[in-house]
XYZ file of C-alpha atoms in Angstrom:
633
model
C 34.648 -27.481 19.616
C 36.430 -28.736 16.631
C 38.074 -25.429 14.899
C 41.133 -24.822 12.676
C 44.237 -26.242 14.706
C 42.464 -29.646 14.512
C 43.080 -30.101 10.734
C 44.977 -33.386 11.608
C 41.355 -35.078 11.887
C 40.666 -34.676 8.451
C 43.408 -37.160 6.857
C 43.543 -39.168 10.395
C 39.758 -40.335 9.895
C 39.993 -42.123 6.265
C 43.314 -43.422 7.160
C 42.153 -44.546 10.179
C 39.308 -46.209 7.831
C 41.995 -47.999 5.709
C 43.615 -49.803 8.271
C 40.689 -51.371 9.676
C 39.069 -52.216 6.426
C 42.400 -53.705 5.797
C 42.664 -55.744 8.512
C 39.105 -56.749 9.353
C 37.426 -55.829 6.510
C 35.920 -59.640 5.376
C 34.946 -59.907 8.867
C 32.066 -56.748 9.212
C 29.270 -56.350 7.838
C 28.834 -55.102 4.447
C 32.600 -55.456 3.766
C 32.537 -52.680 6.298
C 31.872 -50.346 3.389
C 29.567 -48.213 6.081
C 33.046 -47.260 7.817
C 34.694 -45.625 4.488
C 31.483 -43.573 4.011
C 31.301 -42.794 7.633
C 35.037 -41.847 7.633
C 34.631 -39.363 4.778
C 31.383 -38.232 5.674
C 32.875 -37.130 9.145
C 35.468 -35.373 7.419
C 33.523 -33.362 5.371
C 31.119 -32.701 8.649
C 34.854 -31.593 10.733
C 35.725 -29.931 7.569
C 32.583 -27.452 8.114
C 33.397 -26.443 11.334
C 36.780 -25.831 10.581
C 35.492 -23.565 7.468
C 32.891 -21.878 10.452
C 36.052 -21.320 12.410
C 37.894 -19.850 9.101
C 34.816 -16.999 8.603
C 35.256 -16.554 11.673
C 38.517 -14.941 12.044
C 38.485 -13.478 8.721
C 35.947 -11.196 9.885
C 38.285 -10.046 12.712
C 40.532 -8.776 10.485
C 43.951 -10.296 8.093
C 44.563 -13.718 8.721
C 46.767 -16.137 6.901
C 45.556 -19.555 8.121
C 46.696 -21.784 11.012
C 49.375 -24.014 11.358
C 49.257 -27.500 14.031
C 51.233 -30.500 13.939
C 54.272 -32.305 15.351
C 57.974 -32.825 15.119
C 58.533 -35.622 12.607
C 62.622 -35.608 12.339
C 64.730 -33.507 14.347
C 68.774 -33.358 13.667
C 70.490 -30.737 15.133
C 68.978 -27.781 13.609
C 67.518 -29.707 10.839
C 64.121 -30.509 11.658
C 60.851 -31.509 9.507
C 56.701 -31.628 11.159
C 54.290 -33.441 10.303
C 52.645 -30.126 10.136
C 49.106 -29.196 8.693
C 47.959 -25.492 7.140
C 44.314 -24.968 7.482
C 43.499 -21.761 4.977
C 40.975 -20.278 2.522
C 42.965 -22.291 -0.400
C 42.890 -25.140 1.493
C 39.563 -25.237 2.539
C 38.141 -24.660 -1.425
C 40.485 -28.311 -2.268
C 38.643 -29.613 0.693
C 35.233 -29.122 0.448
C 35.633 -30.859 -3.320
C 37.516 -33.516 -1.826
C 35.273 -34.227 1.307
C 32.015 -33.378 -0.159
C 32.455 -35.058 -3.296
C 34.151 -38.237 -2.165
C 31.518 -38.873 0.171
C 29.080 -39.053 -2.677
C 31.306 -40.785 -4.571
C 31.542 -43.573 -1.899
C 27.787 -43.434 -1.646
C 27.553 -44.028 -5.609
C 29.778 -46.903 -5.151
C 27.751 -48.636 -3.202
C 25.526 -49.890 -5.782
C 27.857 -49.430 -8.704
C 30.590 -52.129 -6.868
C 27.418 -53.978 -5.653
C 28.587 -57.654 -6.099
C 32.036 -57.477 -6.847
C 34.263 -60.053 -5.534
C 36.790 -57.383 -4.039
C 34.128 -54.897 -2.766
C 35.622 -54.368 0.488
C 39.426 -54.192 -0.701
C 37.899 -51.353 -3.155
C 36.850 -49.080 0.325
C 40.063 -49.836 1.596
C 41.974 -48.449 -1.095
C 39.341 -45.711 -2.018
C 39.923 -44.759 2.137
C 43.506 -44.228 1.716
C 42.580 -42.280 -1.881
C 41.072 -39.492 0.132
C 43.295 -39.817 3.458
C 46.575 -39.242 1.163
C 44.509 -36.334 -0.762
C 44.214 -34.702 2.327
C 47.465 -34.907 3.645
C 48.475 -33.478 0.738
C 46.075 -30.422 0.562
C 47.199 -29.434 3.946
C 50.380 -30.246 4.255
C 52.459 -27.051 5.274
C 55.998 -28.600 4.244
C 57.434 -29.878 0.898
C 58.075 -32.979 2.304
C 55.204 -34.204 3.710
C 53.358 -32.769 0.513
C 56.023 -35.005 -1.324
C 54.922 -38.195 0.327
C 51.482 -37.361 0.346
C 52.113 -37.045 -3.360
C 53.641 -40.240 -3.808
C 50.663 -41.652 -1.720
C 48.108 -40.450 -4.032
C 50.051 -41.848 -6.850
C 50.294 -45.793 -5.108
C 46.770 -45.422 -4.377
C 46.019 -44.077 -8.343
C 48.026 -47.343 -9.381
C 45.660 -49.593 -7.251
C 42.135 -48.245 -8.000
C 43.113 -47.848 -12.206
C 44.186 -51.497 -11.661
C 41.435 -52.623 -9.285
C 40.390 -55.188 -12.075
C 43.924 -56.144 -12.628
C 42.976 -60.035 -13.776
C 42.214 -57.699 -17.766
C 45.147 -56.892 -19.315
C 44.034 -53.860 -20.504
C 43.553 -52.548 -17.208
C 46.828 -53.989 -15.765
C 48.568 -51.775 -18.347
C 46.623 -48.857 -17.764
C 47.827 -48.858 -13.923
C 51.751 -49.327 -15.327
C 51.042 -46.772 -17.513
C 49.652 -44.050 -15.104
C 52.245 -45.202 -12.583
C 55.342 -45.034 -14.490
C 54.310 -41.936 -16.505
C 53.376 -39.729 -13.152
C 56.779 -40.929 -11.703
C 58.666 -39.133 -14.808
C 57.030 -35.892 -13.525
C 57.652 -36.831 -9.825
C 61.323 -37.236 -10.335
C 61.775 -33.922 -11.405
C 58.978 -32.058 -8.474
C 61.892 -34.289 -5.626
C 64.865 -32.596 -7.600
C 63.197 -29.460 -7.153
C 62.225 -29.848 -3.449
C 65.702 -30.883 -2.751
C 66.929 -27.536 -4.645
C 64.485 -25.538 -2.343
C 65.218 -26.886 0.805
C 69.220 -26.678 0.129
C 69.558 -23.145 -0.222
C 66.945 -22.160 2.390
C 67.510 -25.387 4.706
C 63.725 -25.347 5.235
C 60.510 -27.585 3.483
C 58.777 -25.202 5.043
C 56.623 -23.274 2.624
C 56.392 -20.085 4.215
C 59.390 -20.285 5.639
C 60.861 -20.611 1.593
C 58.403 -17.999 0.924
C 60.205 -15.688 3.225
C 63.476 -16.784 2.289
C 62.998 -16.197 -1.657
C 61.405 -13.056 -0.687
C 64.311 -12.248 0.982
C 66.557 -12.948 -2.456
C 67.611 -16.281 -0.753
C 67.580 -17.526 -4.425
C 68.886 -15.815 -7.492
C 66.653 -15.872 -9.951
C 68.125 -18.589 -12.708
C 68.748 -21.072 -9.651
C 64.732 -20.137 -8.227
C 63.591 -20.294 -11.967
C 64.796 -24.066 -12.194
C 63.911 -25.212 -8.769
C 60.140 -24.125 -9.552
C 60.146 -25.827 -13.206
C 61.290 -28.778 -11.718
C 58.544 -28.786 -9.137
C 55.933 -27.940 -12.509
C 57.457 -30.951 -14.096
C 55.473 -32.724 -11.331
C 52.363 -31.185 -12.031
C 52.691 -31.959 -15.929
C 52.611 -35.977 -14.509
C 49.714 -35.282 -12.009
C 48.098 -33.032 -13.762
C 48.107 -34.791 -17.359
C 49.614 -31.676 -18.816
C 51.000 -32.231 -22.476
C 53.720 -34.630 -23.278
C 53.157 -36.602 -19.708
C 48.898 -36.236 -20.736
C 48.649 -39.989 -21.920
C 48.314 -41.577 -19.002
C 44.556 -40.195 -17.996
C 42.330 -41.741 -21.074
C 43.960 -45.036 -20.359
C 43.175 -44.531 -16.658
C 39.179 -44.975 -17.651
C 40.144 -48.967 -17.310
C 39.356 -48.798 -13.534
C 36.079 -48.541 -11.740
C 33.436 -45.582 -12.789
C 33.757 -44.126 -9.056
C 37.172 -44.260 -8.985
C 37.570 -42.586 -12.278
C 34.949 -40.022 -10.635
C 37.164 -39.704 -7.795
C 40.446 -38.896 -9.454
C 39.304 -36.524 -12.191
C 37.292 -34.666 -10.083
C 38.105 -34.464 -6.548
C 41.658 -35.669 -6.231
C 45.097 -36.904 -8.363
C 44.428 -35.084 -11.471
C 43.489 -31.499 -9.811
C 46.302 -32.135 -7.348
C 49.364 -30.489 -10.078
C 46.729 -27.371 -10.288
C 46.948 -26.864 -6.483
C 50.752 -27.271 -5.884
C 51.265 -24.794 -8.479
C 48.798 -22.621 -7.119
C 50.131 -22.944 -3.321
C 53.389 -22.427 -4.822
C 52.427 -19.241 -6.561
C 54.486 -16.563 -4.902
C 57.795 -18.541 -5.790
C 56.651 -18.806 -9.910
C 55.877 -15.344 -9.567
C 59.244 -14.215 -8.180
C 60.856 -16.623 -10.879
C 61.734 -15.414 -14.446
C 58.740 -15.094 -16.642
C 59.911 -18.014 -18.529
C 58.596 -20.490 -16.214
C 54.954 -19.190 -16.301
C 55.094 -18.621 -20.073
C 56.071 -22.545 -19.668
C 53.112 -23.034 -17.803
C 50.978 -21.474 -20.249
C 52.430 -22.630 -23.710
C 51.998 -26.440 -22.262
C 48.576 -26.315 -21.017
C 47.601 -24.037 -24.629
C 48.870 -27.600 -26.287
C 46.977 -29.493 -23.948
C 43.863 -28.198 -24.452
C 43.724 -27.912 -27.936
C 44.640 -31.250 -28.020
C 42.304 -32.825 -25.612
C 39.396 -30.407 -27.204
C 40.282 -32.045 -30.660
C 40.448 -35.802 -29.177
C 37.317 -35.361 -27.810
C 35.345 -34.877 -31.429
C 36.762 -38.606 -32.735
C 36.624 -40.735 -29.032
C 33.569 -43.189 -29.030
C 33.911 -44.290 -25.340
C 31.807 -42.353 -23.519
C 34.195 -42.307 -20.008
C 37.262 -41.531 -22.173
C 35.293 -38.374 -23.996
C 34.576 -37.480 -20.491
C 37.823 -38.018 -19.780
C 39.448 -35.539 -22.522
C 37.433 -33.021 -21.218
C 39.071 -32.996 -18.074
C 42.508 -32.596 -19.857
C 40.610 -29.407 -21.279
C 39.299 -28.280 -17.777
C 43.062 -29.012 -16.376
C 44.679 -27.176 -19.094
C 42.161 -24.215 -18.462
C 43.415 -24.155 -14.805
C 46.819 -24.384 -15.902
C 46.943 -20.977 -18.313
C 44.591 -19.021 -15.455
C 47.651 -20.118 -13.401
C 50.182 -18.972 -15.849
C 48.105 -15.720 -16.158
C 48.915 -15.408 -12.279
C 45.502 -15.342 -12.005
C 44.993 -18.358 -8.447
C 41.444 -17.071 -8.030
C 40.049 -18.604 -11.366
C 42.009 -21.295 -10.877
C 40.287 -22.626 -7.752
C 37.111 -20.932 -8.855
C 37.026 -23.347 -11.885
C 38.772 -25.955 -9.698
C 36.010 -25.622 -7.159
C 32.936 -26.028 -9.795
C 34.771 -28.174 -12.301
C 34.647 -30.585 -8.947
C 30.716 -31.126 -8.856
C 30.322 -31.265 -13.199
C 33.056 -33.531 -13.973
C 32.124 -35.874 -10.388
C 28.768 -35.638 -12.079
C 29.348 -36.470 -15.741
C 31.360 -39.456 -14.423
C 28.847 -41.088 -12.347
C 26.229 -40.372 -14.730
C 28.115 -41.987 -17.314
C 28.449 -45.067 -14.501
C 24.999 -45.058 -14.644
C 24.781 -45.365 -18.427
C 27.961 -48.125 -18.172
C 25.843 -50.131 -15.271
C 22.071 -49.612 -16.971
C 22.981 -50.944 -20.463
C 26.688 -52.922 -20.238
C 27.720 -50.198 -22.816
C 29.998 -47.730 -22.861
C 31.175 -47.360 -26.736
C 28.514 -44.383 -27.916
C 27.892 -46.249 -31.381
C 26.188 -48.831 -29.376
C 23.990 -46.588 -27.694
C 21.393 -43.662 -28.497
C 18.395 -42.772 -27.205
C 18.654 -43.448 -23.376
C 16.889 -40.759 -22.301
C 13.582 -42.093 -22.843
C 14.758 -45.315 -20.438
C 16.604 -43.069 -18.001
C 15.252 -39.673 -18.159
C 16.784 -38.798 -14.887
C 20.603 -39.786 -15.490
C 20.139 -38.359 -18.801
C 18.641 -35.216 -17.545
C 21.530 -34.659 -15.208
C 23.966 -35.621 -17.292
C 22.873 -32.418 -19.743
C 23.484 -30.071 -17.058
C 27.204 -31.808 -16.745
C 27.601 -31.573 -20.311
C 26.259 -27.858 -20.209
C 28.543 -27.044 -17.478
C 31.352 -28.641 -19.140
C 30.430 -26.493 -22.255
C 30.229 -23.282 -20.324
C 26.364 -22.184 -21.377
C 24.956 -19.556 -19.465
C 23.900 -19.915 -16.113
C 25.764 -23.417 -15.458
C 28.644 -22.813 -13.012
C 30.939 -23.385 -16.008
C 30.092 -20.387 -17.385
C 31.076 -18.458 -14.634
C 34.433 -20.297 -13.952
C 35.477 -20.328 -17.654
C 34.390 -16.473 -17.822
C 36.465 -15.504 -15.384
C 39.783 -17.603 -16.707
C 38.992 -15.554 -20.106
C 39.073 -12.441 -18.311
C 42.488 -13.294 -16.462
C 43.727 -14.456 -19.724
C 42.651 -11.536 -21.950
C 44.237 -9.259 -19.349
C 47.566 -10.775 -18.833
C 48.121 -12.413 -21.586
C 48.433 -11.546 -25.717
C 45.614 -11.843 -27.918
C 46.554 -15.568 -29.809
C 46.126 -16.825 -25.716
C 43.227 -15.451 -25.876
C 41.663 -16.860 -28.871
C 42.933 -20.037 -28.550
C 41.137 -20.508 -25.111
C 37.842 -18.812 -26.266
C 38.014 -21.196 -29.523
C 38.420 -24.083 -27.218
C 34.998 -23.079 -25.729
C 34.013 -23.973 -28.910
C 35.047 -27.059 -29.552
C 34.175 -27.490 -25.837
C 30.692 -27.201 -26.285
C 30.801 -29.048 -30.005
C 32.152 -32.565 -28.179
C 30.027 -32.168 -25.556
C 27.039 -32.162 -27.903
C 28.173 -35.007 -29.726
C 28.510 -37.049 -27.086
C 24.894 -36.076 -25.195
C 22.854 -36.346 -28.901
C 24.822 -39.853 -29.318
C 23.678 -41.255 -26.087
C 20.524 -40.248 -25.058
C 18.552 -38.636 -27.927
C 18.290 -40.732 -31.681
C 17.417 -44.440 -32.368
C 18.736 -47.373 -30.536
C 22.255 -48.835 -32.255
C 22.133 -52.071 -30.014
C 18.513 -52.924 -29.594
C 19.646 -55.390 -27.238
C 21.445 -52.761 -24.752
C 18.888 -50.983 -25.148
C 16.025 -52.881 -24.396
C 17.386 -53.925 -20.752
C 18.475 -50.269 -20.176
C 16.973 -49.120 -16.732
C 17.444 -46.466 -14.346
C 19.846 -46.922 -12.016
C 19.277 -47.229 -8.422
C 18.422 -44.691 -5.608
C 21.849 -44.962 -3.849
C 23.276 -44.497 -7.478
C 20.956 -41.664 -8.684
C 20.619 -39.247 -5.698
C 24.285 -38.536 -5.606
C 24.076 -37.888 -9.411
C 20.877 -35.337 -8.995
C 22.632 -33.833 -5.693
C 25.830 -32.962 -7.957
C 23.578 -31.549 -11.027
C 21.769 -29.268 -8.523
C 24.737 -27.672 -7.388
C 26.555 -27.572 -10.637
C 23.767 -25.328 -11.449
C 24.308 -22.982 -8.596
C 27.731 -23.015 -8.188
C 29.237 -20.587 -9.934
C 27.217 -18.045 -8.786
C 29.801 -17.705 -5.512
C 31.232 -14.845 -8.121
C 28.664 -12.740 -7.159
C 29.357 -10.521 -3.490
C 25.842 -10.556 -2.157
C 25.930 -15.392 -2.997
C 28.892 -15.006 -1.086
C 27.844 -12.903 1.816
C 24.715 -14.642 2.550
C 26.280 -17.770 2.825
C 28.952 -16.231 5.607
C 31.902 -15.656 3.067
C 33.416 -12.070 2.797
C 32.144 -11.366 -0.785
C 32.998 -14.126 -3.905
C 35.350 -16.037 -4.298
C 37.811 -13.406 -5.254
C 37.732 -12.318 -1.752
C 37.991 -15.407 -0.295
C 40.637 -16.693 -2.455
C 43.380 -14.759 -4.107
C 47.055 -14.096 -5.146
C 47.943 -10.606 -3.408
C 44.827 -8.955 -2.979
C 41.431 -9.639 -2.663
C 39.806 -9.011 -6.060
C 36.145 -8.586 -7.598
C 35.431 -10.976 -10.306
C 34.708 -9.609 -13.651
C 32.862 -10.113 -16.661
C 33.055 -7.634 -19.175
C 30.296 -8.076 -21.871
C 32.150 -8.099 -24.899
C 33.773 -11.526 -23.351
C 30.537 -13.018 -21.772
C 29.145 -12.192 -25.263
C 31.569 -14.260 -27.228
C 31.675 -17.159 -24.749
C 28.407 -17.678 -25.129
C 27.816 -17.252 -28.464
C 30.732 -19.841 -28.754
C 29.186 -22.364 -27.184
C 25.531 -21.912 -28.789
C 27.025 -22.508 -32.163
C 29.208 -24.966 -30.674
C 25.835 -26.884 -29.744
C 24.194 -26.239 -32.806
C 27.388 -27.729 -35.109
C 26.631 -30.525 -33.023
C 23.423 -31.107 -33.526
C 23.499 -30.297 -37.327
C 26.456 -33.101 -37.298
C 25.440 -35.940 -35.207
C 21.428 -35.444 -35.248
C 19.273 -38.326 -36.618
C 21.823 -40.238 -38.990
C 25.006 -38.627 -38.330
C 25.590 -38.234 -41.837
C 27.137 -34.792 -42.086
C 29.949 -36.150 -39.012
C 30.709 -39.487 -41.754
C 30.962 -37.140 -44.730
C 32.979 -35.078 -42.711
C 35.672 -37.593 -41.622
C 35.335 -39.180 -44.886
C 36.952 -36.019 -46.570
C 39.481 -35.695 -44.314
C 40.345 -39.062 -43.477
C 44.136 -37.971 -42.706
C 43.135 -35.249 -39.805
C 40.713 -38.176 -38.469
C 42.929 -40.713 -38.548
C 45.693 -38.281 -36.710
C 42.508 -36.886 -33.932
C 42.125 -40.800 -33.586
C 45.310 -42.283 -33.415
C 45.534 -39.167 -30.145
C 48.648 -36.998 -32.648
C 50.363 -40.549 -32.223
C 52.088 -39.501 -29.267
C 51.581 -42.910 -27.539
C 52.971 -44.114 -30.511
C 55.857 -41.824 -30.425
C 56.463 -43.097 -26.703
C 56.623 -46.784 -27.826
C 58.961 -45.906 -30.574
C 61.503 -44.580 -28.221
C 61.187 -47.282 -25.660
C 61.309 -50.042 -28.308
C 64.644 -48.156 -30.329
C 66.122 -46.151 -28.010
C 65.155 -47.395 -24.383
C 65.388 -50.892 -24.808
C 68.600 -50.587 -27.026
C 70.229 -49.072 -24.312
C 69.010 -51.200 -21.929
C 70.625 -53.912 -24.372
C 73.865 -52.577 -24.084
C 73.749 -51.933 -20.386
C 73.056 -55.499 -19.698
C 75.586 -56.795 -22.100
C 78.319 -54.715 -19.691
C 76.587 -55.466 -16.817
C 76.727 -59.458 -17.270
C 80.312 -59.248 -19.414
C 82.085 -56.575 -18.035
C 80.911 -56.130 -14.283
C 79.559 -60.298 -13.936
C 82.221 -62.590 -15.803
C 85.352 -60.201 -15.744
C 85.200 -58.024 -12.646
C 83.272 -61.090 -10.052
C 83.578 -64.236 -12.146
C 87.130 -63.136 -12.985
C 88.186 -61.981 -9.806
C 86.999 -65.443 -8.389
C 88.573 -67.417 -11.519
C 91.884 -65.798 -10.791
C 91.820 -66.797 -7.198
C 90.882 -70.332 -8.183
C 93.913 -70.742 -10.741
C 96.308 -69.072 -8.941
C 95.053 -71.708 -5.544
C 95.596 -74.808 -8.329
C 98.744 -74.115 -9.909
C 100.729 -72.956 -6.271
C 99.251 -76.233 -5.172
C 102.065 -77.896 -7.018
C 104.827 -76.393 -5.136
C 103.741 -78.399 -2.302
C 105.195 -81.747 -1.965
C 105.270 -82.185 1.779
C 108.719 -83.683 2.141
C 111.176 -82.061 4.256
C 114.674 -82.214 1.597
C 111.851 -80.705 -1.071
C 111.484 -77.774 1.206
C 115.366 -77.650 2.266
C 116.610 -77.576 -1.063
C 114.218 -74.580 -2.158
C 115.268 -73.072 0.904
C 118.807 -73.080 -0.353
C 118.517 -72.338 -4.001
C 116.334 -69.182 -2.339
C 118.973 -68.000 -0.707
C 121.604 -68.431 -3.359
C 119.983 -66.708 -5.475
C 118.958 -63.396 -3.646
C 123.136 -63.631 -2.489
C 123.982 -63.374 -6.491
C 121.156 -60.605 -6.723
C 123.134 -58.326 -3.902
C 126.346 -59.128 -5.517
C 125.151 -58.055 -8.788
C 123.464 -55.056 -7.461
C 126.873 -53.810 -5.802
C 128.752 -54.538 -7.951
């Protein structure tokens, strides 16, 4: 029976996918996309008896998860495995990443339907998942490292998949080069880990910093460093700009890595690596915190001006990462992965339901749509309950999740944390509104989009229904008796948690507030962008500066460019100019010049006559006589 110690499986199946598509892919049938489903689908099926096998020994008492795998590089002492760690925080990353990648490749199906590089897109989607994997349960830096940078390639491909537009050949650059910023600084601060402790283990650092291995300046670095690489990952503000650009590539792929992989993958490195920000100086969580505060009142603000409908989707997941991020900085893991876990299933669903939208009409700009829901009552009925969810209303799993990262907040941290994230609940709910009332409900902008909108296909739509129905449920794993019937040892603050196994709670004064946040959220929605939209126009009319700055995204892209075009490239100017004059034409070029003069002009001391020779001989001699006899005398 398949049980914990066979975690290698999980990665080894998708990867195993890759390389065939790869290599034989034109040659089966259906581009062999039935492979990359199966691959994934088995995963998710091994996945569930390695979760059985998890229950299991919890209920025989403590247990900290299993470790398998083999030696990778051995030197001496120094050695590194290809080691896997199979635990409860692992096995909340997988189930989003199994479960909802193999919908995801079943939505793609009929969303790719037709394209010229359908089974290149499995391929690459195959290794997606197979380097998500390896990095959720990879039990050393390193191998989380490469994993890392694996995810990243594979980001690069898919944003690019339709490389032959510019726009989305830019967007891949873009996401590549920005994540690498971050990812310089997370190797800097693996390498300052594994120096002092000689390990990438991560319990075996654990122990060590536990041990005061580290002093605490030299620890506090080492784990900003590693944070730096969740800002790129995780699209935390300044490194954010990379994810609304990343809407250029495929609908399932954008599904895929806001939901289920790249973009959550900076939430569960920090999280993994808890115990080492906790034993840090506070400054480094009160980093954590002040940069995701910025990012999601950003994001939340972005979100009221954007008029595609994938990149309004796509602000609110730099709101749901930025929530993750202060629960983290609150030390609070558990509502962390609990929003992790059911921000998974709403954002996988808005996505695809959006796809639907994109592949039912040709549209995606929300002034050329409105009132879809009468020509797809089913995409548009799920896609309220991911815009609900997203919004936090009462009994959506958001709710629950974003509850429970109030309550962390509101305990741990002061009370301008507080507001802030309960006022971007608000602003939550009042983008989310907009951007349901603009699609689906109103008159038709484009009659001509709208009059060959359709439903989209089963293979497309059942995923989409199958994600709303559980985005429903969800969140109610906070609950003890949710979790126990369904084998767990209570919620999911006993199944997941920092140092002890907690209760979830939701005091009344904050479940109060949330949601009468997000009901006048929805109604300043409604009252702005119902029917005409004329209150929204008179709105942006009056302040025409703060819309401009919302839409122009604070003109930090802007900012970017500025440097790279003055600074950067200047630089780069004067780099080449010593690169090609000092190190090309005077250190090689000269080098070789002198060679060549000095060869010509001793070329004229030889004559090749013997008396030539003889006399030089002589006069030689003479002189270095009259040197000696001047230098005695």
């Amino acid at each position: 029976m398949v049980g914990m110690e066979h975690a290698w499986l999980l990665p080894t199946l998708p990867f195993g996918a890759f390389v065939v598509l790869l290599l034989l892919g034109p040659y089966l049938p259906r581009r062999g996309d039935w492979l990359a489903i199966g691959a994934v689908a088995a995963s998710f099926v091994l996945f569930a008896f390695m979760l059985a096998d998890l229950l299991g020994a919890l209920d025989e008492g403590h247990f900290e998860g299993v470790s398998s795998g083999i030696d990778w590089l051995r030197f001496g002492t120094f050695h590194v495995t290809l080691g896997f760690l199979f635990d409860q925080l692992a096995a909340v990353m997988l189930a989003v990443v199994t479960f909802v990648g193999t919908l995801i490749f079943i939505y793609s199906t009929g969303y790719m339907k037709g394209d010229p590089r359908y089974g290149w897109f499995f391929a690459a989607m195959s290794l997606f998942v197979a380097s998500m994997v390896t990095l959720v349960l990879a039990d050393n830096l390193l191998l989380l490292y490469a994993a890392w940078e694996g995810v990243g390639f594979c980001s690069y491909l898919l944003i690019g998949f339709w490389h032959e537009r510019r726009s989305a050949a830019e967007a891949a650059k873009k996401a590549f080069i920005t994540t690498r910023i971050g990812d310089v600084g997370f190797l800097i601060g693996i390498v300052l880990l594994w120096r002092e402790a000689g390990t990438f283990n991560i319990r075996e650092i654990f122990e060590f910093a536990e041990a005061g291995g580290y002093s605490r300046e030299y620890l506090t670095l080492a784990v900003l460093l590693l944070f730096a690489g969740a800002v790129g990952k995780s699209a935390q503000f300044p490194l954010h700009v990379w994810l609304p650009d990343a809407m250029e590539g495929p609908t399932p792929v954008s599904a895929l890595i806001h939901a289920a992989t790249m973009v959550v993958a900076g939430v569960y490195m920090v999280a993994r690596t808890m115990p080492l920000f906790d034993l840090a100086d506070p400054i480094a969580l009160n980093v954590v915190t002040s940069l995701a505060l910025v990012t999601i009142l950003m994001s939340a603000t972005m979100g009221l001006v954007a008029t595609d409908i994938k990149r309004v989707v796509a602000y609110s997941t730099l709101n749901s990462l930025g929530l993750m991020m202060v629960a983290l900085g609150s030390r609070d893991v558990t509502a962390a992965m609990f929003y992790l876990f059911v921000h998974g299933f709403f954002k996988a669903l808005l996505f695809m339901a959006a796809g639907n939208v994109i592949h039912g009409t040709d549209r995606q700009e929300v002034t050329q749509l409105g009132g879809l829901a009468a020509k797809m009552p089913q995409t548009a009925a799920a896609f309220g309950v991911g815009a609900l969810s997203m919004a936090a209303l009462i009994p959506f799993s958001g709710f629950w999740a974003k509850d429970a990262i109030l309550h962390g907040v509101s305990t741990h941290q002061n009370a301008l944390v507080t507001a802030l994230v309960a006022f971007s609940a608000f602003l939550s709910a009042v983008y989310m509104g907009r951007l349901y009332i603009l699609t689906f409900t109103g008159r038709p902008r484009d009659h001509h989009a709208y009059e060959h909108a359709h439903e989209a296909p089963p293979n497309m739509l059942l995923p989409v229904l199958v994600l709303a129905a559980i985005s429903v449920v969800a969140g109610f794993w906070t609950f003890d008796a949710v979790g126990e019937a369904l084998g767990f040892p209570g919620s999911i603050g006993k199944f997941v948690f920092f140092e002890e196994p907690e209760e979830l709670k939701f005091p009344s004064a904050i479940a109060v507030a949330s949601i009468v946040s997000v009901v006048v959220g929805l109604a300043v929605a409604g009252w702005a962008w119902w029917g005409e939209a004329r209150p929204a126009r008179v709105l942006g009319e009056r302040f025409r500066p703060i819309y401009q700055l919302l839409w122009h995204k604070y003109y930090v892209d802007e900012a970017y460019q500025w440097v790279i075009d003055r600074i950067v490239l200047a630089l780069g100017r004067v780099i080449a100019w010593f690169d090609r004059v000092v190190v090309n034409d005077t250190g090689v070029d000269g080098t070789a010049g002198l060679a060549f003069f000095t060869g010509f002009e001793l070329k004229f001391l030889q004559t090749g006559r013997l008396p030539n020779y003889a006399l030089a001989i002589a006069a030689g001699a003479l002189i270095a006589a009259a040197v000696l006899l001047a230098v005695r005398v």
